[in-house]
PDB file of C-alpha atoms in Angstrom:
ATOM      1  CA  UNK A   1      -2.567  10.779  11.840  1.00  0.00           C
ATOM      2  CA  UNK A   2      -1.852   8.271  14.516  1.00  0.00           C
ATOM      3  CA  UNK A   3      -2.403   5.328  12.846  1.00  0.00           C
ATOM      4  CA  UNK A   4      -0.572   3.271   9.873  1.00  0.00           C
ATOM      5  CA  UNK A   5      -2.875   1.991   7.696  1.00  0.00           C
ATOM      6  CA  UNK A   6      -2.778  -1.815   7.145  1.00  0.00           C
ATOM      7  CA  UNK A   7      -4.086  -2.526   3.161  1.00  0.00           C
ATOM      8  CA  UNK A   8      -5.257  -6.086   2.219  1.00  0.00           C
ATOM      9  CA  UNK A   9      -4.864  -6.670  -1.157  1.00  0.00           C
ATOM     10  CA  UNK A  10      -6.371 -10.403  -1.934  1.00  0.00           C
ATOM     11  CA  UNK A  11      -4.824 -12.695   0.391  1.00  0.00           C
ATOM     12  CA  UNK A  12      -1.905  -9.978   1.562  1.00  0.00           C
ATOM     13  CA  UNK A  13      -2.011  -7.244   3.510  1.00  0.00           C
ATOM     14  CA  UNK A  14       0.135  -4.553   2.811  1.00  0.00           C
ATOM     15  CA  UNK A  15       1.706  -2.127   5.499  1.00  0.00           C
ATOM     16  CA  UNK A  16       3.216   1.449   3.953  1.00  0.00           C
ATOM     17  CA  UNK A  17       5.754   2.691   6.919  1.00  0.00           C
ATOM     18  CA  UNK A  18       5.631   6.438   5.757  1.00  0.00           C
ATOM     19  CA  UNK A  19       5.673   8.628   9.214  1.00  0.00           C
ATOM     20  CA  UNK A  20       8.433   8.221  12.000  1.00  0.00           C
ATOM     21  CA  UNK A  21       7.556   5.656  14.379  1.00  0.00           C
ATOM     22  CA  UNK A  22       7.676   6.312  18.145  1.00  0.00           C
ATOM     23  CA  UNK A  23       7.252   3.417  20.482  1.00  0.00           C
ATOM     24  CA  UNK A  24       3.678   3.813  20.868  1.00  0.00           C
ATOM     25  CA  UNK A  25       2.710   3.977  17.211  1.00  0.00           C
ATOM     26  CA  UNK A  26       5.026   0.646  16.678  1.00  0.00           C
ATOM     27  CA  UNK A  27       3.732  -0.900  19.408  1.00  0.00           C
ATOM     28  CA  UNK A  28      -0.051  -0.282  17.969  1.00  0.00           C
ATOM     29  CA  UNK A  29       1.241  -1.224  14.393  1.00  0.00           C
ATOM     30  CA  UNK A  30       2.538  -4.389  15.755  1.00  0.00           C
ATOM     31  CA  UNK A  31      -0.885  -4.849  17.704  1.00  0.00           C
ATOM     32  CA  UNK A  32      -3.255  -4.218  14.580  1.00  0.00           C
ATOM     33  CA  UNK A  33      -1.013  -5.976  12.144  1.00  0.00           C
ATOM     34  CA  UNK A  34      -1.081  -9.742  14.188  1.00  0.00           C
ATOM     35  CA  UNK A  35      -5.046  -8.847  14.769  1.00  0.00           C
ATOM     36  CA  UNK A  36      -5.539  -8.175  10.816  1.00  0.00           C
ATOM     37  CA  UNK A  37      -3.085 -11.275   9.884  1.00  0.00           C
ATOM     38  CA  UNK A  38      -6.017 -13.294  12.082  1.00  0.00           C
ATOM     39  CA  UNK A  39      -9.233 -11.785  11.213  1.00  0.00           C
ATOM     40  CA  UNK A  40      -8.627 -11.321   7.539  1.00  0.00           C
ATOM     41  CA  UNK A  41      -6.937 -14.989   7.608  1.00  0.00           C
ATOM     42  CA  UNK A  42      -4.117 -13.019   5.798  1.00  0.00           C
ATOM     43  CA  UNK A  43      -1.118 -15.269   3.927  1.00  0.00           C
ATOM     44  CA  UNK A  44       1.541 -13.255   4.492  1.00  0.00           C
ATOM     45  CA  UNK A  45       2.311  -9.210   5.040  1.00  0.00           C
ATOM     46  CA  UNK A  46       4.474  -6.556   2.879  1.00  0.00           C
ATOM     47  CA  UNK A  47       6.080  -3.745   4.956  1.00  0.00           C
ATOM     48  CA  UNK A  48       6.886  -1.077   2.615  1.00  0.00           C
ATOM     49  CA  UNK A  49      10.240   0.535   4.058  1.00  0.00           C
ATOM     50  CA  UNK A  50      10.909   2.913   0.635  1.00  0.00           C
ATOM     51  CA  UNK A  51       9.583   6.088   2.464  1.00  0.00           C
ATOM     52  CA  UNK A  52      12.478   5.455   5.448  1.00  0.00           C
ATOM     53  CA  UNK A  53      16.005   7.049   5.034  1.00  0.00           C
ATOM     54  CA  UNK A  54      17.535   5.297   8.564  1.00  0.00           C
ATOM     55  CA  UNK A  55      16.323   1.979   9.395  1.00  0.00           C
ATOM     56  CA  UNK A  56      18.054   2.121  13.089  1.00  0.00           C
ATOM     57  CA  UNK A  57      17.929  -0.845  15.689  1.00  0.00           C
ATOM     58  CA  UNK A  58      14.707   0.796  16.889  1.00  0.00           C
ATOM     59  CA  UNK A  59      12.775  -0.600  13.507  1.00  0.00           C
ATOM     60  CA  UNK A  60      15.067  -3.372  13.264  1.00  0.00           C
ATOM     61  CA  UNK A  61      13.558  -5.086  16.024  1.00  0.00           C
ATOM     62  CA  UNK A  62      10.364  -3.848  15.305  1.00  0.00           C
ATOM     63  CA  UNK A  63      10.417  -6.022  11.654  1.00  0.00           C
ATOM     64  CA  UNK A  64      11.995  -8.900  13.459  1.00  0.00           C
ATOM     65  CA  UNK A  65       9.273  -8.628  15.824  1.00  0.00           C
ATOM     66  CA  UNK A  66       6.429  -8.416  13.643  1.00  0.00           C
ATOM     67  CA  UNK A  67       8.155 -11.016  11.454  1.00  0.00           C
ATOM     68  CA  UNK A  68       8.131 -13.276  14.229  1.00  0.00           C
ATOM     69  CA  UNK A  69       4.806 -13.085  15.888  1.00  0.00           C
ATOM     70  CA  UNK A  70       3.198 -13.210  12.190  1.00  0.00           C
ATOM     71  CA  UNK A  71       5.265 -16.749  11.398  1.00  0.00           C
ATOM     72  CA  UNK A  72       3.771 -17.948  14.895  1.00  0.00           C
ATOM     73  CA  UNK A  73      -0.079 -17.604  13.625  1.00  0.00           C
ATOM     74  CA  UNK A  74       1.009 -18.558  10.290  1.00  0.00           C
ATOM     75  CA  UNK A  75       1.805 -15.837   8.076  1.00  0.00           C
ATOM     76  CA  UNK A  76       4.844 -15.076   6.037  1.00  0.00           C
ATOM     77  CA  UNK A  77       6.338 -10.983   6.586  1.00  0.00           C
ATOM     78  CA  UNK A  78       8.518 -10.052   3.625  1.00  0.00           C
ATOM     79  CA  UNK A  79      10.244  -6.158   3.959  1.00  0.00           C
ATOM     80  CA  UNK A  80      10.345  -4.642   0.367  1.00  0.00           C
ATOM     81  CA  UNK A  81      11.505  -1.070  -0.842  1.00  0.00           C
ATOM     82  CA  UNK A  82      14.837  -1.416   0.983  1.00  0.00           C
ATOM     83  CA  UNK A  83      16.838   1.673  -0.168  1.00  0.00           C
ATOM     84  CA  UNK A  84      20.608   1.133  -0.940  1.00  0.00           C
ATOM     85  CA  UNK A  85      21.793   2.863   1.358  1.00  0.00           C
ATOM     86  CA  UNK A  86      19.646   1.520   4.049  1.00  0.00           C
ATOM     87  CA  UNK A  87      21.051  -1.818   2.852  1.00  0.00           C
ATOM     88  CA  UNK A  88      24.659  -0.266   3.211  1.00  0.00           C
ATOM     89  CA  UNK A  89      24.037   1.120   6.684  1.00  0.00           C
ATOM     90  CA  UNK A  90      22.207  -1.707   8.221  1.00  0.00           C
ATOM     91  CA  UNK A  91      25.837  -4.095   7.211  1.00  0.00           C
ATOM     92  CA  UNK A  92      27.965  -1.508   8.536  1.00  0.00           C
ATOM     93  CA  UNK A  93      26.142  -1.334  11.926  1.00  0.00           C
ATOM     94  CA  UNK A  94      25.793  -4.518  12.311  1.00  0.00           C
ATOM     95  CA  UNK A  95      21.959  -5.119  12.655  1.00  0.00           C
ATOM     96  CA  UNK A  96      20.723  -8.228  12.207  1.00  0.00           C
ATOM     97  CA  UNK A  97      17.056  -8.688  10.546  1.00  0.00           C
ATOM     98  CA  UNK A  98      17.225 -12.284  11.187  1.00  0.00           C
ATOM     99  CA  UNK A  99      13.683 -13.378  10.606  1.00  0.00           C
ATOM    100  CA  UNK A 100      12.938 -11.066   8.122  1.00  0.00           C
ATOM    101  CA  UNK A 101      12.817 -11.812   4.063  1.00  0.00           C
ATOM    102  CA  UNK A 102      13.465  -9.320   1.462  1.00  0.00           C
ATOM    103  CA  UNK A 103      12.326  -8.503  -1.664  1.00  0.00           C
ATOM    104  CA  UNK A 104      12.941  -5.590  -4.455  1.00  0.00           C
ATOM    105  CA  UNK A 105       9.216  -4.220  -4.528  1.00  0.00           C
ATOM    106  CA  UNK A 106       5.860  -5.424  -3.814  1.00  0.00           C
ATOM    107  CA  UNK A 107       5.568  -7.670  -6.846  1.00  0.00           C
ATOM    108  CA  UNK A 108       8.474  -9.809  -6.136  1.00  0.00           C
ATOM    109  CA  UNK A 109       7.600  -9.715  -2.757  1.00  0.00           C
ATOM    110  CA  UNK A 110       4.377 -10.970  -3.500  1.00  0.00           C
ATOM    111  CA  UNK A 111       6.254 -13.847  -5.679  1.00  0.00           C
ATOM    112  CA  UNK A 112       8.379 -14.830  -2.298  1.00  0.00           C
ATOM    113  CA  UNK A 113       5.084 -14.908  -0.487  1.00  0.00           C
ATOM    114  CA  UNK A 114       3.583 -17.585  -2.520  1.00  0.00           C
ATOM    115  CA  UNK A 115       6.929 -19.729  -2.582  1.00  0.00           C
ATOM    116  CA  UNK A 116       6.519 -19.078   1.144  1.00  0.00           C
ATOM    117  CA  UNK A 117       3.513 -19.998   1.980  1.00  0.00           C
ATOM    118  CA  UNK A 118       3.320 -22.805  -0.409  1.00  0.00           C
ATOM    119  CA  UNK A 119       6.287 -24.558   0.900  1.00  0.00           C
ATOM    120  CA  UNK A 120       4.677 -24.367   4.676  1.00  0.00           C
ATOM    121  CA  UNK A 121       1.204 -25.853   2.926  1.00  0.00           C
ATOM    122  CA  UNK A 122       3.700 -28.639   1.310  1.00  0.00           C
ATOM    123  CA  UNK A 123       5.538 -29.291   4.562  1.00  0.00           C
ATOM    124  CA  UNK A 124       2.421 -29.228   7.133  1.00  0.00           C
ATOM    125  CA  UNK A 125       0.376 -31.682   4.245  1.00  0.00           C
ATOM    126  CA  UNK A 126       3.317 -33.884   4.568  1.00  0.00           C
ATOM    127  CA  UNK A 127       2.896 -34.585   8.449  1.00  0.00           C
ATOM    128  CA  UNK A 128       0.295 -37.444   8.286  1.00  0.00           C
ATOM    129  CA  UNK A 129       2.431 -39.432   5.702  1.00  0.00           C
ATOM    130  CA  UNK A 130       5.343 -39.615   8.271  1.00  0.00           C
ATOM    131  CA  UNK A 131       3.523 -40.856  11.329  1.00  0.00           C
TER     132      UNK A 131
ATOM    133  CA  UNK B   1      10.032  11.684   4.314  1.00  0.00           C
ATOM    134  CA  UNK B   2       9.190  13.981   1.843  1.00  0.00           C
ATOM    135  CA  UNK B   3       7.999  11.604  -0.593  1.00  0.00           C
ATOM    136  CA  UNK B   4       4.944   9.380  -0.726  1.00  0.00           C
ATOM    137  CA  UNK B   5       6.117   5.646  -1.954  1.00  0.00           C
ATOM    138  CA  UNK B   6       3.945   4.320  -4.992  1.00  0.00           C
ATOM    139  CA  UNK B   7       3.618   0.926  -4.730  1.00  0.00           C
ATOM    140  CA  UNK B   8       3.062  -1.424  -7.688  1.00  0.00           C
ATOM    141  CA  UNK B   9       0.798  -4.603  -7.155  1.00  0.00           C
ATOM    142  CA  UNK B  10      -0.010  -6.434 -10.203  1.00  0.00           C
ATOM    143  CA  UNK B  11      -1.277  -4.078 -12.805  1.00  0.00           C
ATOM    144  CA  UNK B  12      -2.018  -1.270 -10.220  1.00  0.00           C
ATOM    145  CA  UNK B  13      -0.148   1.251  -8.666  1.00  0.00           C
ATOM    146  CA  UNK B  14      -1.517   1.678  -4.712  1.00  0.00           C
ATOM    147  CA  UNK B  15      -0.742   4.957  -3.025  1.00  0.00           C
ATOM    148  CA  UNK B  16      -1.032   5.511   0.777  1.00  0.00           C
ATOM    149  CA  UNK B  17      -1.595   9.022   1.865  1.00  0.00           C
ATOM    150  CA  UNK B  18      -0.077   9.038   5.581  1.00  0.00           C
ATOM    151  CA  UNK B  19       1.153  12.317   5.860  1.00  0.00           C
ATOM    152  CA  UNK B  20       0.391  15.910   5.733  1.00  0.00           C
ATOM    153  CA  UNK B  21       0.113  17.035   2.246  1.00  0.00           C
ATOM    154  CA  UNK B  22       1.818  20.240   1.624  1.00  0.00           C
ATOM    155  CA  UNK B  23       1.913  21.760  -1.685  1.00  0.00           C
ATOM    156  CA  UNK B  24       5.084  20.722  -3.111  1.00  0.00           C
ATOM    157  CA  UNK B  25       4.244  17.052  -1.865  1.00  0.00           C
ATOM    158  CA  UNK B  26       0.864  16.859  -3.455  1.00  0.00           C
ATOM    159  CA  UNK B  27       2.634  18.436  -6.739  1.00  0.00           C
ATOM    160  CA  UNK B  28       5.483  15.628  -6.280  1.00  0.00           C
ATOM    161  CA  UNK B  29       2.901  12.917  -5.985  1.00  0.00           C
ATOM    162  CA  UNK B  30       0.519  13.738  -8.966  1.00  0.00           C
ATOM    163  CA  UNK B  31       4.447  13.920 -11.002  1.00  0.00           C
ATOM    164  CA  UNK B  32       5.602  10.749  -9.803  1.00  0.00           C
ATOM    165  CA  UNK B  33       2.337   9.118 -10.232  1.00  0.00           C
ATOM    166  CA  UNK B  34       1.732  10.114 -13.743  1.00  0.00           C
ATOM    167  CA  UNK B  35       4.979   9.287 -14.720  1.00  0.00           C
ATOM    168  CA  UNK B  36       4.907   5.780 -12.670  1.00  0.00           C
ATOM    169  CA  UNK B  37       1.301   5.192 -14.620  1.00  0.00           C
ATOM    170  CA  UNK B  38       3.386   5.571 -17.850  1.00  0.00           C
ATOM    171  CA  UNK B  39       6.089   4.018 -16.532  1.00  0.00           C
ATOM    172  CA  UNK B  40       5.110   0.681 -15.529  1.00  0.00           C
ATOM    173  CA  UNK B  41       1.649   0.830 -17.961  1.00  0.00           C
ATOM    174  CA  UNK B  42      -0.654   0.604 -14.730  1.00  0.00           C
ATOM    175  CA  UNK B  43      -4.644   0.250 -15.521  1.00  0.00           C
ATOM    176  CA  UNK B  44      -5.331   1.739 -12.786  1.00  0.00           C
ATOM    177  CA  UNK B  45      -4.854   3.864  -9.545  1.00  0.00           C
ATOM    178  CA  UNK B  46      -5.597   3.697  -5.963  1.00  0.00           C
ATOM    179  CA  UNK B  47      -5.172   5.959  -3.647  1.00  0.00           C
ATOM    180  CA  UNK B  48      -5.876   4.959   0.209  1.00  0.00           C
ATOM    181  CA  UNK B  49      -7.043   7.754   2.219  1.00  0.00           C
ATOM    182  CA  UNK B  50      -7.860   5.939   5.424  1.00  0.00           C
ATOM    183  CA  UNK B  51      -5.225   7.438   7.441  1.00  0.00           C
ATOM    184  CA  UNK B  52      -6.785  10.863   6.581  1.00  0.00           C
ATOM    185  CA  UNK B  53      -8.876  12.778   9.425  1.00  0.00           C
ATOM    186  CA  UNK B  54      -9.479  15.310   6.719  1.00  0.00           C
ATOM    187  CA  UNK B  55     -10.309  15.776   3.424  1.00  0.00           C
ATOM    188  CA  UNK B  56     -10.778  19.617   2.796  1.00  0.00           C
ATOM    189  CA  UNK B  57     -10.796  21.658  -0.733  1.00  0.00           C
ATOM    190  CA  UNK B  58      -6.678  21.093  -1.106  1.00  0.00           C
ATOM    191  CA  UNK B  59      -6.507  17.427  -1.311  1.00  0.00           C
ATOM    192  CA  UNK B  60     -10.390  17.206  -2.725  1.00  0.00           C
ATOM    193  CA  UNK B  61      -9.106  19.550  -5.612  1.00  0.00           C
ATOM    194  CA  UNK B  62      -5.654  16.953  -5.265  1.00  0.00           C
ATOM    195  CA  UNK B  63      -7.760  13.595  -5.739  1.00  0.00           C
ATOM    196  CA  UNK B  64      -9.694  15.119  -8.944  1.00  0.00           C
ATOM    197  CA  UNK B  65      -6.230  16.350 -10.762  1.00  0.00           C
ATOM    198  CA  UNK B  66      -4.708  13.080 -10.269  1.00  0.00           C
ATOM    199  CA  UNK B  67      -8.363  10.852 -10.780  1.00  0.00           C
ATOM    200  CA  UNK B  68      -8.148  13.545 -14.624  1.00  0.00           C
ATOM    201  CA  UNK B  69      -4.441  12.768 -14.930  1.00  0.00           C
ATOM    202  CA  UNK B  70      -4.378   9.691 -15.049  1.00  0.00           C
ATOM    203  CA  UNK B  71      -7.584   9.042 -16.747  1.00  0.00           C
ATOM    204  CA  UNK B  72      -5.943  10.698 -19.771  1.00  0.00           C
ATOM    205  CA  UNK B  73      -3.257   8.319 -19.842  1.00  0.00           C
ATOM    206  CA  UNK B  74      -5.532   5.726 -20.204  1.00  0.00           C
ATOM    207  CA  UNK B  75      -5.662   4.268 -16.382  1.00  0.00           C
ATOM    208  CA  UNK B  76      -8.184   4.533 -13.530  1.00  0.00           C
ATOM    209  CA  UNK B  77      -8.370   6.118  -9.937  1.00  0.00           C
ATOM    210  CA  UNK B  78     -10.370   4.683  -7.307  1.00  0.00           C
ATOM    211  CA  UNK B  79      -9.850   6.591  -4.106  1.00  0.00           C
ATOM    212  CA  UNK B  80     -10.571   3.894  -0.743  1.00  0.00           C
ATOM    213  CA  UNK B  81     -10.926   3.592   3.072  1.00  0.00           C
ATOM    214  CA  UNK B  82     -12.181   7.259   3.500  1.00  0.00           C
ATOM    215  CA  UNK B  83     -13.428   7.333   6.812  1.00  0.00           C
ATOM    216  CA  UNK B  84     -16.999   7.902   7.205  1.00  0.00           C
ATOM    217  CA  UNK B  85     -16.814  11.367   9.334  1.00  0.00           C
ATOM    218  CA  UNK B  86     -14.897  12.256   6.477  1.00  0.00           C
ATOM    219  CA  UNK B  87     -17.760  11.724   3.704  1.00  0.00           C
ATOM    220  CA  UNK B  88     -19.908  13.703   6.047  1.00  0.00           C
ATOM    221  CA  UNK B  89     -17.819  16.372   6.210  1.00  0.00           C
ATOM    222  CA  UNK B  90     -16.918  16.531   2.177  1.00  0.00           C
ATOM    223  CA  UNK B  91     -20.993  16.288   1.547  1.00  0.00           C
ATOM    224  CA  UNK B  92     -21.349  19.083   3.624  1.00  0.00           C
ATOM    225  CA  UNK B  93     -18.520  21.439   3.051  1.00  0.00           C
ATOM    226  CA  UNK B  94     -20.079  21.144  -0.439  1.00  0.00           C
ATOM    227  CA  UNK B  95     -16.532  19.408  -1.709  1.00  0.00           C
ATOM    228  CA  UNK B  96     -17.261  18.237  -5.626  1.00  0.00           C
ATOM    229  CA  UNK B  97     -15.193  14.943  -5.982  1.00  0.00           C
ATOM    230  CA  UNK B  98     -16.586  14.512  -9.609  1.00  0.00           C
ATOM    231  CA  UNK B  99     -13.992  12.666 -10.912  1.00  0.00           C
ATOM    232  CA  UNK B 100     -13.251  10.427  -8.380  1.00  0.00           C
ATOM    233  CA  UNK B 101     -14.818   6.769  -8.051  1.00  0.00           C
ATOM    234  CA  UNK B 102     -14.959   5.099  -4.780  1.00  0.00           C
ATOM    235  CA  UNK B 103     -14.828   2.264  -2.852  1.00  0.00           C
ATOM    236  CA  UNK B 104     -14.964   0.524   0.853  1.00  0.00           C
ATOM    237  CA  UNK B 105     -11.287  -0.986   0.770  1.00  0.00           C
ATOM    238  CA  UNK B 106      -7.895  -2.230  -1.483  1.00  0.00           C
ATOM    239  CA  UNK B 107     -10.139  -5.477  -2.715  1.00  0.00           C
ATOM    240  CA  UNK B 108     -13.012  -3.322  -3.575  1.00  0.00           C
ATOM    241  CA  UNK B 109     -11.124  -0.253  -5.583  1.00  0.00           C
ATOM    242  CA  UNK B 110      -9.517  -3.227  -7.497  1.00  0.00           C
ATOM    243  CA  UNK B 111     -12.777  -4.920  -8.105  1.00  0.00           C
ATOM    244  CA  UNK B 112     -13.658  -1.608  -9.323  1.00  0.00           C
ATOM    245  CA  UNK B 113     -10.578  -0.273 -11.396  1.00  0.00           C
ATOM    246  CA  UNK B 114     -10.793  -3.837 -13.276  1.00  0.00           C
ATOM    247  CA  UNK B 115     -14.641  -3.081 -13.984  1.00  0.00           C
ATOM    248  CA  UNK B 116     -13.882   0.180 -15.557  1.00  0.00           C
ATOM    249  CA  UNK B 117     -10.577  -1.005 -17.294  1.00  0.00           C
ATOM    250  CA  UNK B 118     -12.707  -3.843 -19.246  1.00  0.00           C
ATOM    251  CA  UNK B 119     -15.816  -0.780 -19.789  1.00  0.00           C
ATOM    252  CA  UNK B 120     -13.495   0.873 -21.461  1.00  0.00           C
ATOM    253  CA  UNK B 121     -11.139  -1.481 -23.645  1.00  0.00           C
ATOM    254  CA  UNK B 122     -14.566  -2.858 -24.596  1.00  0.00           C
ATOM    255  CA  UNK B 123     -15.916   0.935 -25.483  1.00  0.00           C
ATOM    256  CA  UNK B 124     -12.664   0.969 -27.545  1.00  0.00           C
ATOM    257  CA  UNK B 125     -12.992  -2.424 -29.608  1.00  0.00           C
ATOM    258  CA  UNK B 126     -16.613  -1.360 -30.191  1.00  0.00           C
ATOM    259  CA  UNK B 127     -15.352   1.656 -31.980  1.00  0.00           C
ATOM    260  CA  UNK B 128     -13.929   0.000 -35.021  1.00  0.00           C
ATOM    261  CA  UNK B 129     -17.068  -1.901 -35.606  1.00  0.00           C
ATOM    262  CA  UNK B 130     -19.478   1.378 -35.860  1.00  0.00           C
ATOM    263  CA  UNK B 131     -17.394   2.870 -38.571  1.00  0.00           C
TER     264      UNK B 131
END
């Protein structure tokens, strides 16, 4: 089961990180998730992090990563299912998950998407009026 | 990682079998799900198989307890993204998924669930009317 499956639901797609990731399987994750963002013309992606017990620097750059190459072709990433005390240990050590948003659960993080993306739509529409 | 994260989008709960279901697991997730279905009043169910090289009697027998489950709670299950070696292979190990529905991907199974969740509120006003 070397693959993570990548879920679009309407104009999301949703990423479940269940199994412990290597550096290939990341490396294919990131790979298949900016491909998907551009064929499916995908608004913005949900990694599901509920499954993981240690988020470590290892996945830490991994979601700034994906977060940042997403943002580049124009889709928001918003991490969701944080546990507590991945929350706790992440502060204590330091990490930094600079480009990445946050939200409770899917739902919400669907919510953040929209104000996301809507906000980009709002800023990029208001180009032409300032030339 | 012994748990399988049940996501909640909308009015549906989406599950993402990644990993190898042992028994305790499977027992775990048809618990959790039931209880989330009650929980958070889902309509419906689905479960994404796509990661799975392998359906076999275990999780066949596994997809109809929770597709029975939850239909007596009053949702749906639509099972998705089962690879299509894996139909081959349930057709002709003889596998009965009789109460299972379904369909290509996430959009589809949702499509789907909100089919069957109207078929059957609609079944249910109807009632009143032949009395």
């Amino acid at each position: 089961m070397e693959r993570i499956p990548i879920l679009q639901v309407g104009e999301f797609l949703i990423v479940s990180i269940q199994v412990d990731l290597h550096d290939r399987l990341a490396l294919r994750l990131q790979d298949e998730l900016t491909s998907q963002v551009v064929k499916t013309r995908a608004k913005g992606v949900l990694i599901d992090i509920s499954s993981l017990e240690i988020v470590d620097s290892f996945i830490g750059r991994l979601l700034n990563n994906i977060a940042s190459m997403t943002r580049i072709i124009g889709a928001g990433t918003v991490v969701v299912g944080m546990r507590p005390l991945v929350a706790i240990t992440i502060v204590e050590l330091g990490l930094s998950l600079i480009n990445v948003k946050t939200a409770l659960n899917v739902d919400q993080g669907m919510a953040l998407l929209r104000i996301m993306v809507n906000s980009t739509i709002e800023e990029g529409s208001d180009e032409p009026d300032n030339r």
